[in-house]
mmCIF file of C-alpha atoms in Angstrom:
data_model
loop_
_atom_site.group_PDB
_atom_site.id
_atom_site.type_symbol
_atom_site.label_atom_id
_atom_site.label_comp_id
_atom_site.label_asym_id
_atom_site.label_seq_id
_atom_site.Cartn_x
_atom_site.Cartn_y
_atom_site.Cartn_z
ATOM 1 C CA UNK A 1 -69.111 42.797 19.251
ATOM 2 C CA UNK A 2 -69.377 39.501 21.085
ATOM 3 C CA UNK A 3 -73.144 39.414 20.542
ATOM 4 C CA UNK A 4 -72.744 39.609 16.782
ATOM 5 C CA UNK A 5 -70.281 36.759 16.709
ATOM 6 C CA UNK A 6 -71.763 34.536 19.445
ATOM 7 C CA UNK A 7 -69.830 33.223 22.397
ATOM 8 C CA UNK A 8 -66.098 33.226 21.623
ATOM 9 C CA UNK A 9 -63.094 32.813 23.914
ATOM 10 C CA UNK A 10 -59.603 31.393 23.413
ATOM 11 C CA UNK A 11 -56.755 31.018 25.889
ATOM 12 C CA UNK A 12 -53.388 29.388 25.234
ATOM 13 C CA UNK A 13 -50.582 28.878 27.751
ATOM 14 C CA UNK A 14 -47.161 27.262 27.493
ATOM 15 C CA UNK A 15 -44.659 27.295 30.308
ATOM 16 C CA UNK A 16 -42.425 25.495 32.792
ATOM 17 C CA UNK A 17 -40.784 25.961 36.191
ATOM 18 C CA UNK A 18 -36.991 25.687 36.288
ATOM 19 C CA UNK A 19 -33.858 27.375 37.578
ATOM 20 C CA UNK A 20 -35.147 30.735 36.272
ATOM 21 C CA UNK A 21 -38.464 30.354 38.052
ATOM 22 C CA UNK A 22 -41.856 30.238 36.346
ATOM 23 C CA UNK A 23 -41.381 31.116 32.684
ATOM 24 C CA UNK A 24 -44.374 31.166 30.399
ATOM 25 C CA UNK A 25 -46.116 32.641 27.369
ATOM 26 C CA UNK A 26 -49.863 33.180 27.275
ATOM 27 C CA UNK A 27 -52.334 34.830 24.930
ATOM 28 C CA UNK A 28 -56.079 35.232 25.292
ATOM 29 C CA UNK A 29 -58.870 36.262 22.952
ATOM 30 C CA UNK A 30 -61.668 37.599 25.124
ATOM 31 C CA UNK A 31 -65.409 37.866 24.260
ATOM 32 C CA UNK A 32 -65.258 41.660 24.141
ATOM 33 C CA UNK A 33 -62.596 41.527 21.375
ATOM 34 C CA UNK A 34 -59.627 42.224 23.617
ATOM 35 C CA UNK A 35 -56.438 40.289 22.841
ATOM 36 C CA UNK A 36 -54.182 39.882 25.866
ATOM 37 C CA UNK A 37 -50.579 38.730 25.730
ATOM 38 C CA UNK A 38 -48.089 37.921 28.513
ATOM 39 C CA UNK A 39 -44.539 36.652 28.298
ATOM 40 C CA UNK A 40 -42.522 36.043 31.444
ATOM 41 C CA UNK A 41 -38.871 35.114 31.259
ATOM 42 C CA UNK A 42 -36.393 35.503 34.101
ATOM 43 C CA UNK A 43 -33.377 34.733 31.922
ATOM 44 C CA UNK A 44 -30.793 37.490 32.419
ATOM 45 C CA UNK A 45 -33.254 39.226 34.720
ATOM 46 C CA UNK A 46 -35.758 39.947 31.933
ATOM 47 C CA UNK A 47 -39.057 41.423 33.093
ATOM 48 C CA UNK A 48 -42.564 40.273 32.234
ATOM 49 C CA UNK A 49 -44.084 41.650 29.037
ATOM 50 C CA UNK A 50 -47.791 42.371 29.028
ATOM 51 C CA UNK A 51 -49.784 43.782 26.101
ATOM 52 C CA UNK A 52 -53.439 44.331 25.244
ATOM 53 C CA UNK A 53 -55.228 45.411 22.081
ATOM 54 C CA UNK A 54 -58.818 45.279 20.776
ATOM 55 C CA UNK A 55 -59.585 43.375 17.567
ATOM 56 C CA UNK A 56 -62.361 44.105 15.079
ATOM 57 C CA UNK A 57 -65.236 41.803 14.129
ATOM 58 C CA UNK A 58 -63.513 41.029 10.841
ATOM 59 C CA UNK A 59 -60.463 39.642 12.645
ATOM 60 C CA UNK A 60 -62.564 37.732 15.189
ATOM 61 C CA UNK A 61 -64.609 36.146 12.401
ATOM 62 C CA UNK A 62 -61.402 35.028 10.749
ATOM 63 C CA UNK A 63 -60.238 33.535 14.063
ATOM 64 C CA UNK A 64 -63.477 31.602 14.339
ATOM 65 C CA UNK A 65 -63.194 30.363 10.768
ATOM 66 C CA UNK A 66 -59.613 29.111 11.358
ATOM 67 C CA UNK A 67 -60.672 27.272 14.547
ATOM 68 C CA UNK A 68 -63.781 25.789 12.946
ATOM 69 C CA UNK A 69 -61.939 24.522 9.860
ATOM 70 C CA UNK A 70 -59.156 23.045 11.935
ATOM 71 C CA UNK A 71 -61.817 20.797 13.593
ATOM 72 C CA UNK A 72 -59.952 21.057 16.886
ATOM 73 C CA UNK A 73 -63.363 21.119 18.682
ATOM 74 C CA UNK A 74 -63.806 17.455 17.656
ATOM 75 C CA UNK A 75 -60.560 16.346 19.278
ATOM 76 C CA UNK A 76 -59.753 15.224 22.821
ATOM 77 C CA UNK A 77 -56.505 15.033 24.777
ATOM 78 C CA UNK A 78 -56.963 11.518 26.226
ATOM 79 C CA UNK A 79 -53.993 10.136 24.307
ATOM 80 C CA UNK A 80 -51.795 13.229 24.322
ATOM 81 C CA UNK A 81 -48.553 13.324 26.315
ATOM 82 C CA UNK A 82 -49.093 14.411 29.919
ATOM 83 C CA UNK A 83 -47.431 17.646 31.122
ATOM 84 C CA UNK A 84 -44.013 16.924 32.673
ATOM 85 C CA UNK A 85 -40.969 18.678 34.093
ATOM 86 C CA UNK A 86 -40.097 19.998 30.652
ATOM 87 C CA UNK A 87 -43.316 21.977 30.592
ATOM 88 C CA UNK A 88 -47.014 22.069 29.836
ATOM 89 C CA UNK A 89 -49.391 23.540 27.286
ATOM 90 C CA UNK A 90 -53.020 24.484 27.872
ATOM 91 C CA UNK A 91 -55.622 25.377 25.299
ATOM 92 C CA UNK A 92 -59.158 26.463 26.129
ATOM 93 C CA UNK A 93 -61.717 27.426 23.500
ATOM 94 C CA UNK A 94 -65.341 28.429 23.838
ATOM 95 C CA UNK A 95 -67.167 28.860 20.547
ATOM 96 C CA UNK A 96 -70.966 28.967 20.432
ATOM 97 C CA UNK A 97 -72.239 26.100 22.610
ATOM 98 C CA UNK A 98 -68.967 24.190 22.417
ATOM 99 C CA UNK A 99 -66.268 24.243 25.062
ATOM 100 C CA UNK A 100 -62.942 22.388 25.041
ATOM 101 C CA UNK A 101 -60.007 22.436 27.485
ATOM 102 C CA UNK A 102 -56.804 20.557 26.597
ATOM 103 C CA UNK A 103 -53.495 20.036 28.452
ATOM 104 C CA UNK A 104 -50.359 18.371 27.123
ATOM 105 C CA UNK A 105 -46.571 18.556 27.345
ATOM 106 C CA UNK A 106 -44.430 20.971 25.392
ATOM 107 C CA UNK A 107 -43.916 19.952 21.757
ATOM 108 C CA UNK A 108 -40.379 20.369 20.522
ATOM 109 C CA UNK A 109 -41.016 19.520 16.874
ATOM 110 C CA UNK A 110 -43.266 17.506 14.571
ATOM 111 C CA UNK A 111 -41.167 14.475 15.440
ATOM 112 C CA UNK A 112 -42.789 14.562 18.902
ATOM 113 C CA UNK A 113 -46.194 14.790 17.180
ATOM 114 C CA UNK A 114 -45.551 11.830 14.947
ATOM 115 C CA UNK A 115 -44.304 9.626 17.793
ATOM 116 C CA UNK A 116 -47.342 10.334 19.996
ATOM 117 C CA UNK A 117 -50.375 8.034 20.464
ATOM 118 C CA UNK A 118 -52.598 10.518 18.645
ATOM 119 C CA UNK A 119 -50.488 12.104 15.869
ATOM 120 C CA UNK A 120 -53.494 13.367 13.895
ATOM 121 C CA UNK A 121 -55.150 15.182 16.796
ATOM 122 C CA UNK A 122 -51.863 16.525 18.135
ATOM 123 C CA UNK A 123 -50.915 17.764 14.644
ATOM 124 C CA UNK A 124 -54.159 19.801 14.506
ATOM 125 C CA UNK A 125 -53.315 21.251 17.917
ATOM 126 C CA UNK A 126 -49.760 22.049 16.842
ATOM 127 C CA UNK A 127 -50.695 23.914 13.676
ATOM 128 C CA UNK A 128 -53.517 25.838 15.370
ATOM 129 C CA UNK A 129 -51.169 27.043 18.127
ATOM 130 C CA UNK A 130 -48.614 28.135 15.476
ATOM 131 C CA UNK A 131 -51.334 30.127 13.721
ATOM 132 C CA UNK A 132 -52.253 31.714 17.037
ATOM 133 C CA UNK A 133 -48.640 32.744 17.613
ATOM 134 C CA UNK A 134 -48.516 34.441 14.218
ATOM 135 C CA UNK A 135 -51.852 36.215 14.570
ATOM 136 C CA UNK A 136 -50.929 37.480 18.036
ATOM 137 C CA UNK A 137 -47.544 38.721 16.915
ATOM 138 C CA UNK A 138 -48.972 40.519 13.889
ATOM 139 C CA UNK A 139 -51.703 42.174 15.932
ATOM 140 C CA UNK A 140 -49.298 43.791 18.393
ATOM 141 C CA UNK A 141 -46.667 44.589 15.808
ATOM 142 C CA UNK A 142 -48.933 46.343 13.315
ATOM 143 C CA UNK A 143 -51.273 48.139 15.707
ATOM 144 C CA UNK A 144 -48.359 50.521 16.511
ATOM 145 C CA UNK A 145 -48.326 51.874 12.963
ATOM 146 C CA UNK A 146 -50.166 55.178 12.552
ATOM 147 C CA UNK A 147 -53.154 55.027 10.185
ATOM 148 C CA UNK A 148 -53.359 57.403 7.241
ATOM 149 C CA UNK A 149 -56.433 59.592 6.623
ATOM 150 C CA UNK A 150 -57.289 57.620 3.455
ATOM 151 C CA UNK A 151 -57.861 54.388 5.381
ATOM 152 C CA UNK A 152 -60.046 51.976 3.390
ATOM 153 C CA UNK A 153 -61.767 49.531 5.761
ATOM 154 C CA UNK A 154 -62.929 47.232 2.969
ATOM 155 C CA UNK A 155 -59.340 46.836 1.723
ATOM 156 C CA UNK A 156 -58.117 46.199 5.258
ATOM 157 C CA UNK A 157 -60.601 43.361 5.783
ATOM 158 C CA UNK A 158 -59.514 41.774 2.498
ATOM 159 C CA UNK A 159 -55.890 42.255 3.498
ATOM 160 C CA UNK A 160 -56.423 40.594 6.872
ATOM 161 C CA UNK A 161 -57.968 37.507 5.254
ATOM 162 C CA UNK A 162 -55.135 37.254 2.720
ATOM 163 C CA UNK A 163 -52.451 37.778 5.364
ATOM 164 C CA UNK A 164 -53.867 35.078 7.623
ATOM 165 C CA UNK A 165 -54.270 32.763 4.635
ATOM 166 C CA UNK A 166 -50.593 33.183 3.800
ATOM 167 C CA UNK A 167 -49.715 32.353 7.383
ATOM 168 C CA UNK A 168 -51.705 29.132 7.221
ATOM 169 C CA UNK A 169 -50.042 28.155 3.947
ATOM 170 C CA UNK A 170 -46.630 28.906 5.426
ATOM 171 C CA UNK A 171 -47.305 26.739 8.468
ATOM 172 C CA UNK A 172 -48.609 23.908 6.302
ATOM 173 C CA UNK A 173 -45.482 24.004 4.172
ATOM 174 C CA UNK A 174 -43.284 23.761 7.255
ATOM 175 C CA UNK A 175 -44.474 20.186 7.643
ATOM 176 C CA UNK A 176 -43.098 19.411 4.175
ATOM 177 C CA UNK A 177 -39.846 21.257 4.645
ATOM 178 C CA UNK A 178 -37.254 19.935 2.240
ATOM 179 C CA UNK A 179 -39.880 18.482 -0.060
ATOM 180 C CA UNK A 180 -41.228 21.728 -1.550
ATOM 181 C CA UNK A 181 -39.477 23.858 -4.074
ATOM 182 C CA UNK A 182 -37.837 26.948 -2.649
ATOM 183 C CA UNK A 183 -39.725 28.876 -5.342
ATOM 184 C CA UNK A 184 -42.902 28.366 -3.306
ATOM 185 C CA UNK A 185 -41.389 30.094 -0.325
ATOM 186 C CA UNK A 186 -40.091 32.919 -2.523
ATOM 187 C CA UNK A 187 -43.584 33.306 -3.988
ATOM 188 C CA UNK A 188 -45.104 33.599 -0.508
ATOM 189 C CA UNK A 189 -42.579 36.254 0.462
ATOM 190 C CA UNK A 190 -43.283 38.119 -2.745
ATOM 191 C CA UNK A 191 -47.049 38.056 -2.220
ATOM 192 C CA UNK A 192 -46.676 39.243 1.365
ATOM 193 C CA UNK A 193 -44.404 42.152 0.280
ATOM 194 C CA UNK A 194 -46.864 43.115 -2.414
ATOM 195 C CA UNK A 195 -49.795 43.189 -0.021
ATOM 196 C CA UNK A 196 -47.828 45.421 2.333
ATOM 197 C CA UNK A 197 -46.683 47.862 -0.327
ATOM 198 C CA UNK A 198 -49.898 48.003 -2.350
ATOM 199 C CA UNK A 199 -52.207 48.857 0.586
ATOM 200 C CA UNK A 200 -49.654 50.865 2.504
ATOM 201 C CA UNK A 201 -48.495 49.959 6.012
ATOM 202 C CA UNK A 202 -51.822 51.096 7.429
ATOM 203 C CA UNK A 203 -53.285 47.934 5.895
ATOM 204 C CA UNK A 204 -51.678 45.952 8.706
ATOM 205 C CA UNK A 205 -53.730 47.742 11.339
ATOM 206 C CA UNK A 206 -56.305 44.962 11.243
ATOM 207 C CA UNK A 207 -59.088 47.543 11.171
ATOM 208 C CA UNK A 208 -58.251 49.518 14.313
#
């Protein structure tokens, strides 16, 4: 799988050390297609959550497309806020012959992005991370659904692309919250519901 797509690796980490110890969230897309997720919170004695799942080539290609079109590989973190006591974020991406490794502080909202020394670069980082959150969440949520015998791989691949596209549109609109008509958000919800019902819940299996 990795050979067909070329070198590809992504790791994201966000965390801090406080009165509840080391709390963090991390996800990793490995070259063999494995998606690893870890979430450690000691609040109310919660235990660490660890999950793993394998993704198909179709999903990995879509991940590569999202990263390439974001142009995050052209950015650098020289003018990004340094990690502090509030927390730190780390992003490492290997794609083809390119390799980046960024560190910055936790971002509370787009206000923090706008007030930084590099709002354009940090905005790209912010949106890409949000997309990663959504993709990771969908992968582990939907892989638990049992596939039906009439599984249509072609439809699933189309569904994956459309689902990820809707996520990107949703994240983009968040930046313009309050400026866009609520009808747009209703339309997105309607399209998402239609995709789910028309292909059946097995469509969310991302090709497993």
